[in-house]
Amino acid sequence: VWDIQTGQVINDLLHHKGAVSSLKLKTDSLVTGSWDQTVAVWDMKSPTEITLRMTLKGHESYVLAVDLNDITIISGSADKTIKVWDTFTGGLVQTLRGHD
């Protein structure tokens, strides 16, 4: 995380075992997708106070895209699936298949 005014790094989020390939910030939540096939959900109280809330596992290849709203987290993967997750519990709601 960088300070927009100074350009200095003010926080490092260390969790994923692969490169972070996507992220989405919404109010006080940050979601990151990674080459390690997981989605991490972070609580963000401030740019210097960010904690990992949960890790979502279920993709069989790189996570390439993430998005979120108040009730769901969406992740798209190189495994040709889109997964819909419950924002609060982290439970898998649905897997969408069909991309070739």
Short mmCIF file of N, CA and C in Angstrom, two decimals, residues 48-82:
data_model
loop_
_atom_site.label_atom_id
_atom_site.label_comp_id
_atom_site.label_asym_id
_atom_site.label_seq_id
_atom_site.Cartn_x
_atom_site.Cartn_y
_atom_site.Cartn_z
N THR A 48 -2.84 1.66 6.98
CA THR A 48 -1.81 1.00 7.78
C THR A 48 -2.36 -0.10 8.68
N GLU A 49 -3.67 -0.23 8.73
CA GLU A 49 -4.31 -1.25 9.59
C GLU A 49 -5.22 -2.13 8.73
N ILE A 50 -4.60 -3.15 8.12
CA ILE A 50 -5.30 -4.08 7.24
C ILE A 50 -5.04 -5.49 7.76
N THR A 51 -6.13 -6.25 7.96
CA THR A 51 -5.98 -7.61 8.48
C THR A 51 -6.69 -8.61 7.57
N LEU A 52 -6.11 -9.78 7.45
CA LEU A 52 -6.71 -10.85 6.66
C LEU A 52 -7.93 -11.39 7.39
N ARG A 53 -9.08 -11.37 6.73
CA ARG A 53 -10.31 -11.91 7.31
C ARG A 53 -10.48 -13.38 6.96
N MET A 54 -10.24 -13.75 5.68
CA MET A 54 -10.40 -15.14 5.28
C MET A 54 -9.75 -15.38 3.93
N THR A 55 -9.51 -16.65 3.65
CA THR A 55 -8.99 -17.08 2.36
C THR A 55 -10.00 -18.01 1.73
N LEU A 56 -10.34 -17.74 0.47
CA LEU A 56 -11.30 -18.55 -0.27
C LEU A 56 -10.55 -19.49 -1.20
N LYS A 57 -10.81 -20.79 -1.05
CA LYS A 57 -10.12 -21.80 -1.85
C LYS A 57 -11.14 -22.60 -2.63
N GLY A 58 -10.82 -22.91 -3.87
CA GLY A 58 -11.73 -23.72 -4.67
C GLY A 58 -11.38 -23.70 -6.15
N HIS A 59 -10.63 -22.70 -6.60
CA HIS A 59 -10.21 -22.68 -8.00
C HIS A 59 -9.09 -23.69 -8.22
N GLU A 60 -9.01 -24.18 -9.45
CA GLU A 60 -7.99 -25.16 -9.79
C GLU A 60 -6.87 -24.57 -10.64
N SER A 61 -6.91 -23.25 -10.83
CA SER A 61 -5.85 -22.55 -11.56
C SER A 61 -5.82 -21.10 -11.09
N TYR A 62 -4.99 -20.30 -11.74
CA TYR A 62 -4.81 -18.90 -11.35
C TYR A 62 -6.13 -18.15 -11.22
N VAL A 63 -6.25 -17.32 -10.21
CA VAL A 63 -7.38 -16.39 -10.10
C VAL A 63 -6.99 -15.13 -10.87
N LEU A 64 -7.79 -14.78 -11.87
CA LEU A 64 -7.45 -13.69 -12.78
C LEU A 64 -8.27 -12.43 -12.56
N ALA A 65 -9.43 -12.56 -11.90
CA ALA A 65 -10.30 -11.39 -11.70
C ALA A 65 -11.09 -11.57 -10.42
N VAL A 66 -11.32 -10.46 -9.71
CA VAL A 66 -12.17 -10.45 -8.52
C VAL A 66 -13.04 -9.21 -8.52
N ASP A 67 -14.18 -9.32 -7.88
CA ASP A 67 -15.06 -8.18 -7.67
C ASP A 67 -15.88 -8.48 -6.42
N LEU A 68 -16.51 -7.46 -5.86
CA LEU A 68 -17.34 -7.67 -4.68
C LEU A 68 -18.42 -6.62 -4.59
N ASN A 69 -19.48 -6.99 -3.90
CA ASN A 69 -20.51 -6.04 -3.49
C ASN A 69 -20.84 -6.34 -2.04
N ASP A 70 -21.96 -5.87 -1.56
CA ASP A 70 -22.28 -6.04 -0.14
C ASP A 70 -22.54 -7.48 0.28
N ILE A 71 -22.93 -8.35 -0.68
CA ILE A 71 -23.30 -9.71 -0.28
C ILE A 71 -22.48 -10.82 -0.95
N THR A 72 -21.80 -10.49 -2.04
CA THR A 72 -21.05 -11.53 -2.74
C THR A 72 -19.66 -11.06 -3.16
N ILE A 73 -18.79 -12.04 -3.29
CA ILE A 73 -17.47 -11.87 -3.89
C ILE A 73 -17.47 -12.77 -5.12
N ILE A 74 -16.99 -12.25 -6.23
CA ILE A 74 -16.93 -13.00 -7.48
C ILE A 74 -15.46 -13.18 -7.85
N SER A 75 -15.10 -14.39 -8.27
CA SER A 75 -13.73 -14.62 -8.74
C SER A 75 -13.77 -15.40 -10.06
N GLY A 76 -12.90 -14.99 -10.97
CA GLY A 76 -12.77 -15.67 -12.25
C GLY A 76 -11.37 -16.25 -12.36
N SER A 77 -11.28 -17.43 -12.94
CA SER A 77 -10.02 -18.16 -12.92
C SER A 77 -9.66 -18.72 -14.29
N ALA A 78 -8.38 -19.01 -14.46
CA ALA A 78 -7.91 -19.70 -15.65
C ALA A 78 -8.43 -21.13 -15.72
N ASP A 79 -9.07 -21.62 -14.67
CA ASP A 79 -9.69 -22.95 -14.70
C ASP A 79 -11.03 -22.93 -15.43
N LYS A 80 -11.36 -21.76 -16.03
CA LYS A 80 -12.57 -21.56 -16.84
C LYS A 80 -13.84 -21.55 -16.01
N THR A 81 -13.73 -21.16 -14.74
CA THR A 81 -14.91 -21.03 -13.89
C THR A 81 -14.98 -19.64 -13.29
N ILE A 82 -16.20 -19.27 -12.94
CA ILE A 82 -16.47 -18.10 -12.12
C ILE A 82 -17.10 -18.62 -10.84
#
